[in-house]
mmCIF file of C-alpha atoms and ligand atoms in Angstrom:
data_model
loop_
_atom_site.group_PDB
_atom_site.id
_atom_site.type_symbol
_atom_site.label_atom_id
_atom_site.label_comp_id
_atom_site.label_asym_id
_atom_site.label_seq_id
_atom_site.Cartn_x
_atom_site.Cartn_y
_atom_site.Cartn_z
ATOM 1 C CA MET A 26 38.149 -21.436 -40.057
ATOM 2 C CA ARG A 27 38.032 -17.802 -39.554
ATOM 3 C CA ILE A 28 35.867 -15.500 -40.582
ATOM 4 C CA LEU A 29 35.500 -11.408 -39.883
ATOM 5 C CA GLY A 30 32.653 -10.501 -38.823
ATOM 6 C CA ILE A 31 31.066 -6.953 -39.511
ATOM 7 C CA GLU A 32 27.977 -4.953 -38.102
ATOM 8 C CA THR A 33 27.116 -1.213 -38.342
ATOM 9 C CA SER A 34 23.044 -1.789 -38.503
ATOM 10 C CA CYS A 35 22.459 0.769 -36.061
ATOM 11 C CA ASP A 36 24.127 2.905 -33.455
ATOM 12 C CA GLU A 37 27.258 0.160 -32.841
ATOM 13 C CA THR A 38 30.410 -0.064 -35.110
ATOM 14 C CA SER A 39 31.518 -3.687 -34.709
ATOM 15 C CA VAL A 40 34.420 -5.591 -36.063
ATOM 16 C CA ALA A 41 35.285 -9.426 -34.683
ATOM 17 C CA VAL A 42 37.253 -11.912 -35.615
ATOM 18 C CA VAL A 43 35.772 -15.473 -34.652
ATOM 19 C CA GLU A 44 36.837 -19.006 -35.193
ATOM 20 C CA ASP A 45 34.944 -22.411 -36.358
ATOM 21 C CA GLY A 46 31.526 -19.935 -34.736
ATOM 22 C CA THR A 47 32.589 -20.527 -31.186
ATOM 23 C CA ARG A 48 36.284 -18.972 -30.495
ATOM 24 C CA VAL A 49 36.152 -15.371 -30.306
ATOM 25 C CA LEU A 50 40.068 -13.912 -31.422
ATOM 26 C CA CYS A 51 38.744 -10.469 -30.701
ATOM 27 C CA ASN A 52 34.963 -8.282 -30.434
ATOM 28 C CA ARG A 53 35.586 -4.979 -31.056
ATOM 29 C CA ILE A 54 32.503 -2.361 -30.218
ATOM 30 C CA THR A 55 32.001 1.609 -30.262
ATOM 31 C CA SER A 56 28.593 2.304 -29.699
ATOM 32 C CA MET A 57 26.941 6.496 -30.356
ATOM 33 C CA GLN A 58 24.366 5.613 -27.534
ATOM 34 C CA ASP A 59 26.260 7.837 -24.328
ATOM 35 C CA GLU A 60 25.240 10.619 -27.832
ATOM 36 C CA TYR A 61 22.005 9.992 -27.763
ATOM 37 C CA ALA A 62 21.252 9.340 -24.347
ATOM 38 C CA HIS A 63 19.235 11.980 -24.251
ATOM 39 C CA THR A 64 17.656 12.588 -28.085
ATOM 40 C CA GLY A 65 15.401 10.097 -27.019
ATOM 41 C CA GLY A 66 16.284 7.791 -29.554
ATOM 42 C CA VAL A 67 18.913 7.230 -32.779
ATOM 43 C CA ILE A 68 19.085 9.916 -35.696
ATOM 44 C CA PRO A 69 19.909 7.880 -38.438
ATOM 45 C CA GLU A 70 21.538 10.531 -41.251
ATOM 46 C CA ASP A 71 24.114 11.389 -37.903
ATOM 47 C CA ALA A 72 24.562 7.724 -36.798
ATOM 48 C CA ALA A 73 25.672 6.682 -40.730
ATOM 49 C CA ARG A 74 28.189 9.614 -40.300
ATOM 50 C CA LYS A 75 29.506 8.418 -36.932
ATOM 51 C CA GLN A 76 29.671 5.139 -38.592
ATOM 52 C CA LEU A 77 32.078 6.249 -41.134
ATOM 53 C CA GLU A 78 34.317 7.969 -38.742
ATOM 54 C CA ALA A 79 34.092 4.765 -36.798
ATOM 55 C CA ILE A 80 34.967 1.233 -38.865
ATOM 56 C CA LEU A 81 38.456 1.964 -40.327
ATOM 57 C CA PRO A 82 39.787 2.888 -36.132
ATOM 58 C CA VAL A 83 37.580 -0.608 -35.274
ATOM 59 C CA LEU A 84 38.712 -2.343 -37.773
ATOM 60 C CA HIS A 85 42.356 -1.536 -37.976
ATOM 61 C CA ALA A 86 42.137 -2.090 -33.671
ATOM 62 C CA ALA A 87 40.248 -5.470 -34.211
ATOM 63 C CA LEU A 88 42.752 -6.954 -36.342
ATOM 64 C CA ALA A 89 45.436 -5.458 -34.270
ATOM 65 C CA GLU A 90 44.152 -7.377 -31.463
ATOM 66 C CA ALA A 91 43.262 -10.492 -33.171
ATOM 67 C CA GLY A 92 46.579 -10.764 -34.967
ATOM 68 C CA ALA A 93 45.661 -11.448 -37.849
ATOM 69 C CA GLY A 94 45.803 -10.591 -41.208
ATOM 70 C CA PRO A 95 44.315 -11.201 -44.803
ATOM 71 C CA GLU A 96 46.709 -14.668 -44.695
ATOM 72 C CA GLN A 97 44.640 -15.576 -41.513
ATOM 73 C CA ILE A 98 41.065 -14.781 -42.531
ATOM 74 C CA GLU A 99 39.235 -17.114 -44.586
ATOM 75 C CA ALA A 100 36.237 -15.178 -45.282
ATOM 76 C CA ILE A 101 34.161 -12.011 -44.262
ATOM 77 C CA ALA A 102 30.784 -12.023 -42.829
ATOM 78 C CA VAL A 103 29.004 -8.989 -42.500
ATOM 79 C CA THR A 104 25.019 -7.231 -41.879
ATOM 80 C CA ARG A 105 23.285 -6.643 -44.558
ATOM 81 C CA GLY A 106 19.889 -5.641 -42.713
ATOM 82 C CA PRO A 107 17.690 -5.151 -41.147
ATOM 83 C CA GLY A 108 18.386 -1.988 -39.848
ATOM 84 C CA LEU A 109 19.780 1.494 -40.583
ATOM 85 C CA LEU A 110 20.046 2.052 -44.655
ATOM 86 C CA GLY A 111 22.850 4.671 -44.265
ATOM 87 C CA SER A 112 24.791 2.274 -41.391
ATOM 88 C CA LEU A 113 24.553 -0.409 -42.995
ATOM 89 C CA LEU A 114 25.952 0.385 -46.666
ATOM 90 C CA VAL A 115 29.093 1.897 -44.284
ATOM 91 C CA GLY A 116 29.670 -1.894 -43.213
ATOM 92 C CA THR A 117 28.621 -3.124 -45.915
ATOM 93 C CA THR A 118 30.814 -1.185 -48.586
ATOM 94 C CA CYS A 119 33.825 -1.643 -46.021
ATOM 95 C CA ALA A 120 32.966 -5.281 -46.268
ATOM 96 C CA ARG A 121 32.604 -5.314 -49.823
ATOM 97 C CA LEU A 122 35.941 -3.495 -50.733
ATOM 98 C CA LEU A 123 37.926 -6.206 -48.194
ATOM 99 C CA SER A 124 36.726 -8.563 -50.169
ATOM 100 C CA SER A 125 37.842 -7.861 -53.017
ATOM 101 C CA LEU A 126 40.839 -6.515 -52.214
ATOM 102 C CA TRP A 127 42.353 -9.282 -50.168
ATOM 103 C CA GLU A 128 40.307 -11.667 -52.295
ATOM 104 C CA LYS A 129 38.398 -13.633 -49.834
ATOM 105 C CA PRO A 130 34.916 -14.763 -50.328
ATOM 106 C CA LEU A 131 31.511 -12.559 -48.543
ATOM 107 C CA ILE A 132 28.592 -13.929 -46.509
ATOM 108 C CA GLY A 133 26.012 -11.269 -46.842
ATOM 109 C CA VAL A 134 24.077 -11.873 -42.974
ATOM 110 C CA HIS A 135 20.239 -11.234 -42.011
ATOM 111 C CA HIS A 136 21.271 -9.630 -38.304
ATOM 112 C CA THR A 137 18.202 -12.160 -36.641
ATOM 113 C CA LEU A 138 20.025 -14.599 -37.849
ATOM 114 C CA GLY A 139 23.349 -12.603 -35.596
ATOM 115 C CA HIS A 140 21.648 -12.463 -32.914
ATOM 116 C CA LEU A 141 20.150 -16.460 -33.012
ATOM 117 C CA SER A 142 24.258 -17.732 -33.230
ATOM 118 C CA SER A 143 24.710 -15.441 -30.809
ATOM 119 C CA THR A 144 24.409 -18.364 -27.768
ATOM 120 C CA TRP A 145 27.711 -20.052 -29.341
ATOM 121 C CA LEU A 146 29.687 -17.584 -28.792
ATOM 122 C CA ASP A 147 32.866 -18.301 -26.299
ATOM 123 C CA CYS A 148 30.500 -21.083 -25.084
ATOM 124 C CA ASN A 149 32.363 -24.338 -24.551
ATOM 125 C CA GLU A 150 29.247 -27.393 -24.179
ATOM 126 C CA GLN A 151 27.391 -28.644 -26.612
ATOM 127 C CA LEU A 152 23.919 -27.369 -27.681
ATOM 128 C CA SER A 153 21.095 -29.529 -28.989
ATOM 129 C CA PHE A 154 18.279 -28.899 -31.270
ATOM 130 C CA PRO A 155 15.705 -28.473 -31.657
ATOM 131 C CA ILE A 156 16.157 -25.086 -29.670
ATOM 132 C CA LEU A 157 13.084 -22.594 -28.609
ATOM 133 C CA THR A 158 15.001 -18.983 -29.376
ATOM 134 C CA LEU A 159 13.119 -16.275 -28.226
ATOM 135 C CA SER A 160 15.563 -13.049 -30.275
ATOM 136 C CA ALA A 161 14.021 -9.735 -28.583
ATOM 137 C CA SER A 162 15.815 -6.504 -29.069
ATOM 138 C CA GLY A 163 14.825 -3.228 -30.305
ATOM 139 C CA GLY A 164 13.821 -3.705 -33.919
ATOM 140 C CA HIS A 165 12.286 -7.318 -33.504
ATOM 141 C CA THR A 166 10.773 -9.855 -31.073
ATOM 142 C CA ASP A 167 10.358 -13.274 -32.012
ATOM 143 C CA LEU A 168 9.925 -16.833 -30.950
ATOM 144 C CA TRP A 169 12.044 -19.775 -33.257
ATOM 145 C CA TYR A 170 11.780 -22.578 -32.788
ATOM 146 C CA ARG A 171 14.765 -24.289 -34.804
ATOM 147 C CA THR A 172 16.150 -27.738 -35.626
ATOM 148 C CA SER A 173 19.361 -26.469 -36.875
ATOM 149 C CA HIS A 174 21.318 -23.189 -37.034
ATOM 150 C CA THR A 175 19.911 -21.602 -40.728
ATOM 151 C CA LYS A 176 16.326 -24.621 -40.335
ATOM 152 C CA GLY A 177 13.809 -23.796 -38.468
ATOM 153 C CA THR A 178 10.070 -22.354 -38.234
ATOM 154 C CA LEU A 179 9.218 -18.555 -36.750
ATOM 155 C CA LEU A 180 6.307 -19.384 -33.675
ATOM 156 C CA GLY A 181 4.975 -16.239 -33.030
ATOM 157 C CA SER A 182 6.313 -12.217 -34.223
ATOM 158 C CA THR A 183 5.260 -8.540 -32.511
ATOM 159 C CA ARG A 184 1.660 -7.491 -33.509
ATOM 160 C CA ASP A 185 3.465 -3.724 -32.632
ATOM 161 C CA ASP A 186 6.316 -2.633 -30.981
ATOM 162 C CA ALA A 187 9.363 -4.598 -30.454
ATOM 163 C CA ALA A 188 10.115 -5.972 -26.434
ATOM 164 C CA GLY A 189 13.608 -3.622 -26.179
ATOM 165 C CA GLU A 190 11.101 -0.427 -27.862
ATOM 166 C CA ALA A 191 8.578 -1.036 -25.429
ATOM 167 C CA PHE A 192 11.722 -0.319 -22.956
ATOM 168 C CA ASP A 193 12.520 2.591 -24.792
ATOM 169 C CA LYS A 194 9.545 4.112 -24.802
ATOM 170 C CA GLY A 195 9.291 3.645 -20.945
ATOM 171 C CA SER A 196 12.602 4.802 -19.968
ATOM 172 C CA SER A 197 10.737 7.943 -22.361
ATOM 173 C CA VAL A 198 8.070 7.982 -20.326
ATOM 174 C CA LEU A 199 9.483 7.937 -16.712
ATOM 175 C CA GLU A 200 12.517 10.132 -17.570
ATOM 176 C CA LEU A 201 15.241 7.946 -18.113
ATOM 177 C CA PRO A 202 17.717 7.680 -20.294
ATOM 178 C CA TYR A 203 17.869 6.164 -23.718
ATOM 179 C CA PRO A 204 18.338 2.594 -24.347
ATOM 180 C CA GLY A 205 15.727 2.226 -21.933
ATOM 181 C CA GLY A 206 16.550 -1.085 -21.142
ATOM 182 C CA PRO A 207 19.288 -0.871 -19.415
ATOM 183 C CA SER A 208 18.255 2.241 -17.352
ATOM 184 C CA ILE A 209 15.031 0.519 -16.522
ATOM 185 C CA ALA A 210 16.325 -2.216 -15.298
ATOM 186 C CA ARG A 211 18.578 -0.156 -13.204
ATOM 187 C CA ALA A 212 15.972 2.227 -11.872
ATOM 188 C CA ALA A 213 14.337 -1.428 -11.363
ATOM 189 C CA GLU A 214 16.327 -2.714 -8.765
ATOM 190 C CA GLU A 215 15.818 0.077 -6.303
ATOM 191 C CA GLY A 216 11.928 -0.622 -6.686
ATOM 192 C CA ASP A 217 9.280 -2.530 -5.759
ATOM 193 C CA LYS A 218 7.691 -4.680 -8.675
ATOM 194 C CA SER A 219 4.244 -5.605 -7.276
ATOM 195 C CA ILE A 220 3.484 -1.446 -6.502
ATOM 196 C CA PHE A 221 1.836 -1.558 -9.563
ATOM 197 C CA THR A 222 0.017 -3.901 -12.095
ATOM 198 C CA PHE A 223 0.185 -3.731 -16.092
ATOM 199 C CA PRO A 224 -2.259 -5.590 -17.791
ATOM 200 C CA LYS A 225 -1.791 -9.285 -19.482
ATOM 201 C CA PRO A 226 -1.695 -8.513 -23.598
ATOM 202 C CA LEU A 227 -2.414 -11.132 -25.934
ATOM 203 C CA ASN A 228 -3.697 -13.042 -22.871
ATOM 204 C CA ASP A 229 -7.061 -14.808 -24.623
ATOM 205 C CA ASP A 230 -5.485 -15.560 -27.555
ATOM 206 C CA ASP A 231 -4.115 -18.095 -28.567
ATOM 207 C CA THR A 232 -1.521 -17.623 -31.679
ATOM 208 C CA LEU A 233 2.715 -16.894 -29.926
ATOM 209 C CA ASP A 234 2.278 -13.528 -31.085
ATOM 210 C CA PHE A 235 3.790 -10.107 -28.965
ATOM 211 C CA SER A 236 2.187 -6.758 -28.054
ATOM 212 C CA PHE A 237 3.561 -3.635 -26.319
ATOM 213 C CA SER A 238 1.834 -1.087 -27.061
ATOM 214 C CA GLY A 239 -0.986 -1.527 -24.070
ATOM 215 C CA LEU A 240 2.057 -2.186 -21.778
ATOM 216 C CA LYS A 241 3.064 1.225 -23.161
ATOM 217 C CA THR A 242 -0.119 3.257 -22.919
ATOM 218 C CA ALA A 243 -0.754 2.093 -19.887
ATOM 219 C CA LEU A 244 2.532 3.052 -18.230
ATOM 220 C CA LYS A 245 1.166 6.246 -19.749
ATOM 221 C CA TYR A 246 -2.213 6.471 -18.365
ATOM 222 C CA THR A 247 -0.328 4.666 -14.513
ATOM 223 C CA LEU A 248 1.509 7.836 -15.365
ATOM 224 C CA ALA A 249 -1.518 10.301 -15.705
ATOM 225 C CA ASP A 250 -3.377 9.146 -12.170
ATOM 226 C CA LEU A 251 -0.290 9.541 -10.479
ATOM 227 C CA GLU A 252 -0.669 11.428 -7.212
ATOM 228 C CA ALA A 253 2.807 11.457 -6.010
ATOM 229 C CA PRO A 254 5.393 13.113 -7.431
ATOM 230 C CA LEU A 255 7.578 10.899 -10.266
ATOM 231 C CA ASP A 256 10.337 11.256 -8.356
ATOM 232 C CA ASP A 257 9.151 9.271 -5.617
ATOM 233 C CA VAL A 258 7.098 6.263 -7.134
ATOM 234 C CA ARG A 259 9.741 6.363 -10.661
ATOM 235 C CA ASN A 260 12.035 3.358 -9.370
ATOM 236 C CA ASP A 261 8.354 1.108 -8.524
ATOM 237 C CA LEU A 262 6.956 2.470 -11.674
ATOM 238 C CA ALA A 263 9.979 0.989 -13.928
ATOM 239 C CA ALA A 264 10.313 -2.170 -11.543
ATOM 240 C CA SER A 265 7.144 -2.821 -12.121
ATOM 241 C CA PHE A 266 6.343 -2.220 -16.124
ATOM 242 C CA GLN A 267 9.856 -4.652 -16.746
ATOM 243 C CA HIS A 268 8.037 -6.560 -14.647
ATOM 244 C CA GLY A 269 4.730 -7.011 -17.124
ATOM 245 C CA ILE A 270 6.798 -7.045 -20.471
ATOM 246 C CA CYS A 271 9.240 -10.460 -18.665
ATOM 247 C CA LEU A 272 5.739 -11.850 -17.815
ATOM 248 C CA HIS A 273 4.132 -11.426 -21.206
ATOM 249 C CA LEU A 274 7.743 -12.858 -23.391
ATOM 250 C CA ILE A 275 7.530 -15.587 -20.403
ATOM 251 C CA ASP A 276 3.974 -16.710 -20.980
ATOM 252 C CA ARG A 277 4.953 -17.138 -24.603
ATOM 253 C CA ILE A 278 7.770 -19.213 -23.771
ATOM 254 C CA GLU A 279 5.604 -21.835 -21.268
ATOM 255 C CA ARG A 280 3.262 -22.020 -24.046
ATOM 256 C CA ALA A 281 5.273 -22.559 -26.719
ATOM 257 C CA VAL A 282 7.029 -25.528 -24.817
ATOM 258 C CA ALA A 283 3.876 -26.984 -23.549
ATOM 259 C CA GLN A 284 3.036 -27.863 -27.739
ATOM 260 C CA LEU A 285 6.960 -28.399 -28.237
ATOM 261 C CA PRO A 286 7.505 -31.820 -26.282
ATOM 262 C CA ALA A 287 10.625 -31.903 -28.927
ATOM 263 C CA VAL A 288 12.680 -28.750 -27.372
ATOM 264 C CA LYS A 289 16.115 -29.349 -25.363
ATOM 265 C CA GLU A 290 16.728 -25.720 -24.721
ATOM 266 C CA ILE A 291 15.472 -23.058 -25.020
ATOM 267 C CA HIS A 292 17.733 -19.849 -25.650
ATOM 268 C CA LEU A 293 17.110 -15.712 -24.985
ATOM 269 C CA VAL A 294 19.368 -13.573 -27.358
ATOM 270 C CA GLY A 295 19.168 -10.117 -28.173
ATOM 271 C CA GLY A 296 19.680 -6.709 -26.306
ATOM 272 C CA VAL A 297 16.447 -7.907 -24.259
ATOM 273 C CA SER A 298 18.421 -11.161 -23.099
ATOM 274 C CA ALA A 299 21.729 -9.019 -20.814
ATOM 275 C CA ASN A 300 17.782 -8.449 -18.623
ATOM 276 C CA THR A 301 18.450 -10.040 -15.402
ATOM 277 C CA HIS A 302 14.799 -10.346 -14.344
ATOM 278 C CA LEU A 303 13.999 -11.847 -17.714
ATOM 279 C CA ARG A 304 16.649 -14.581 -17.104
ATOM 280 C CA SER A 305 15.573 -15.342 -13.176
ATOM 281 C CA LEU A 306 12.256 -15.549 -14.040
ATOM 282 C CA LEU A 307 12.496 -17.921 -16.904
ATOM 283 C CA ALA A 308 15.144 -20.054 -14.617
ATOM 284 C CA GLU A 309 11.727 -19.851 -12.476
ATOM 285 C CA ARG A 310 9.354 -20.571 -14.374
ATOM 286 C CA VAL A 311 10.636 -23.216 -17.482
ATOM 287 C CA PRO A 312 13.093 -25.730 -14.669
ATOM 288 C CA GLN A 313 12.260 -28.065 -16.784
ATOM 289 C CA LYS A 314 14.593 -26.976 -20.061
ATOM 290 C CA THR A 315 18.055 -26.339 -20.483
ATOM 291 C CA LEU A 316 17.880 -22.368 -20.298
ATOM 292 C CA ARG A 317 20.841 -20.235 -22.262
ATOM 293 C CA HIS A 318 21.694 -16.368 -22.792
ATOM 294 C CA PRO A 319 24.577 -15.159 -24.623
ATOM 295 C CA GLN A 320 28.119 -15.663 -22.629
ATOM 296 C CA SER A 321 28.629 -11.734 -22.419
ATOM 297 C CA LEU A 322 26.334 -8.831 -22.852
ATOM 298 C CA ARG A 323 28.188 -8.103 -25.243
ATOM 299 C CA TYR A 324 26.850 -11.404 -27.395
ATOM 300 C CA CYS A 325 23.506 -9.478 -26.822
ATOM 301 C CA THR A 326 23.428 -6.250 -27.836
ATOM 302 C CA ASP A 327 24.934 -5.200 -31.050
ATOM 303 C CA ASN A 328 27.696 -6.631 -32.258
ATOM 304 C CA ALA A 329 29.922 -8.269 -34.750
ATOM 305 C CA ALA A 330 31.475 -11.742 -33.510
ATOM 306 C CA MET A 331 27.718 -12.878 -33.518
ATOM 307 C CA ILE A 332 27.822 -12.016 -37.528
ATOM 308 C CA ALA A 333 31.000 -13.521 -38.230
ATOM 309 C CA ALA A 334 29.184 -17.271 -35.907
ATOM 310 C CA ALA A 335 26.179 -16.867 -38.312
ATOM 311 C CA GLY A 336 27.738 -16.617 -41.539
ATOM 312 C CA TYR A 337 30.241 -19.378 -40.453
ATOM 313 C CA PHE A 338 27.123 -21.146 -39.551
ATOM 314 C CA MET A 339 25.501 -20.533 -43.240
ATOM 315 C CA HIS A 340 28.521 -21.820 -44.952
ATOM 316 C CA GLN A 341 28.371 -24.590 -42.562
ATOM 317 C CA GLU A 342 24.878 -25.862 -43.037
ATOM 318 C CA ASN A 343 25.163 -24.651 -47.022
ATOM 319 C CA GLY A 344 28.225 -25.092 -48.678
ATOM 320 C CA PRO A 345 30.215 -22.137 -50.505
ATOM 321 C CA SER A 346 26.257 -20.975 -52.296
ATOM 322 C CA VAL A 347 25.931 -18.298 -49.360
ATOM 323 C CA CYS A 348 29.138 -16.647 -50.481
ATOM 324 C CA THR A 349 26.767 -14.736 -53.479
ATOM 325 C CA ASN A 350 26.310 -11.344 -53.983
ATOM 326 C CA PHE A 351 23.225 -9.614 -52.325
ATOM 327 C CA GLU A 352 21.323 -6.422 -52.153
ATOM 328 C CA THR A 353 22.289 -4.127 -48.395
ATOM 329 C CA ARG A 354 18.468 -3.211 -46.604
ATOM 330 C CA ALA A 355 16.670 -1.892 -44.338
ATOM 331 C CA SER A 356 14.339 -4.367 -44.358
ATOM 332 C CA LEU A 357 15.106 -7.573 -44.732
ATOM 333 C CA SER A 358 11.649 -10.539 -44.229
ATOM 334 C CA LEU A 359 12.122 -13.265 -42.223
ATOM 335 C CA GLU A 360 11.738 -15.867 -44.101
ATOM 336 C CA GLU A 361 15.574 -15.159 -45.653
ATOM 337 C CA VAL A 362 16.875 -15.939 -41.552
ATOM 338 C CA VAL A 363 16.063 -19.643 -41.253
ATOM 339 C CA VAL A 364 13.463 -21.776 -43.954
ATOM 340 C CA ASP A 365 11.784 -24.780 -42.574
HETATM 341 O O1 KG4 B 420 20.226 -6.205 -30.338
HETATM 342 P P1 KG4 B 420 20.092 -4.558 -29.797
HETATM 343 O O2 KG4 B 420 21.764 -4.256 -29.121
HETATM 344 O O3 KG4 B 420 19.519 -4.085 -30.524
HETATM 345 C C1 KG4 B 420 19.062 -4.007 -31.678
HETATM 346 O O4 KG4 B 420 19.085 -4.725 -32.892
HETATM 347 O O5 KG4 B 420 17.599 -3.329 -31.463
HETATM 348 O O6 KG4 B 420 18.557 -4.157 -28.767
HETATM 349 C C2 KG4 B 420 19.393 -3.107 -28.124
HETATM 350 C C3 KG4 B 420 17.448 -3.028 -27.495
HETATM 351 C C4 KG4 B 420 17.272 -1.837 -26.851
HETATM 352 O O7 KG4 B 420 15.474 -1.919 -27.096
HETATM 353 C C5 KG4 B 420 17.605 -1.694 -25.059
HETATM 354 O O8 KG4 B 420 16.510 -0.948 -24.532
HETATM 355 C C6 KG4 B 420 17.432 -3.164 -25.129
HETATM 356 O O9 KG4 B 420 18.005 -4.053 -26.198
HETATM 357 N N1 KG4 B 420 18.565 -3.844 -23.536
HETATM 358 C C7 KG4 B 420 17.784 -3.947 -23.036
HETATM 359 C C8 KG4 B 420 19.024 -4.353 -21.727
HETATM 360 N N2 KG4 B 420 20.237 -4.176 -22.345
HETATM 361 C C9 KG4 B 420 19.061 -3.580 -23.672
HETATM 362 N N3 KG4 B 420 16.282 -4.424 -22.330
HETATM 363 C C10 KG4 B 420 16.268 -5.135 -21.530
HETATM 364 N N4 KG4 B 420 17.279 -5.344 -20.438
HETATM 365 C C11 KG4 B 420 18.070 -5.096 -20.373
HETATM 366 N N5 KG4 B 420 19.623 -4.745 -19.672
HETATM 367 ZN ZN1 ZN B 421 20.288 -6.452 -32.875
#
């Protein structure tokens, strides 16, 4: 089944064509990130205008690259939330229009289910449930126990900032460009992670929740107490701060693995899964399980291929009833992602 995916929830405009939730025929992404590098983050109204300018050129380029027209597409999947409402509306309006013009079923996808599906893209191996998935991005940090693509339990979530948001806020404190994840990771490569120590969030708490605001505050205090100029210690601070975030994420995964021996694989998804320090530290700490992350960095951050894949799996597991009318929503509850 060939699905056209559309993702416009934030500052990427993306259109993809994916076969059977796995084979990516094209995955076009236009990002506004360079334009927001020095604004400290996305400006919502401006992002919606940019989505509007980008959507048709990206759609044409994607269809040309896939060599696909309406005859080759069986359904359309689009992110219906959560995200920036103006940006989301550009994608969902385009998807509704195509669905009506081409007479194809339309599937509204929760953005997080897209990330959860991203490890299947271009993957030639058979993946086995139950899977423990950490989905960490700029908007959410969730730990899932999944028994199928659309069934499972949310084990823990962030109580304040998301992990990606911690990188983004940290980068602005360190005077590094947005988005913070890649710029902190780059600075960290030149730094020593043992120079500064960060607190372990929720260390005595026996839930599997996350919290990142304490790490951000600790970074601010460390900076305020510095005796050396920031330029001299920026890389060490970036490395230590990144290490603190990764240790917290991995601590929750280790606790979950101890509680759930049936878990066969651990998946890291979402923008933060692009972090190479996180990947190698997890492999070191949890050697007994199969670890996976998306096959390409382009599948870690927001992209339409993961939305097309999620649409396919929703259809495969729940049938044509997933092709119903939906509301485009800036906030959307997690119960609408994966339900036990
Ligand atoms: O999934 P995503 O593209 O968008 C949301 O759904 O939010 O994630 C973007 C987030 C940003 O906060 C960004 O700083 C973070 O992912 N990110 C990273 C890396 N690349 C992107 N965080 C850590 N290390 C990276 N290499
Ligand atoms: Zn995302």
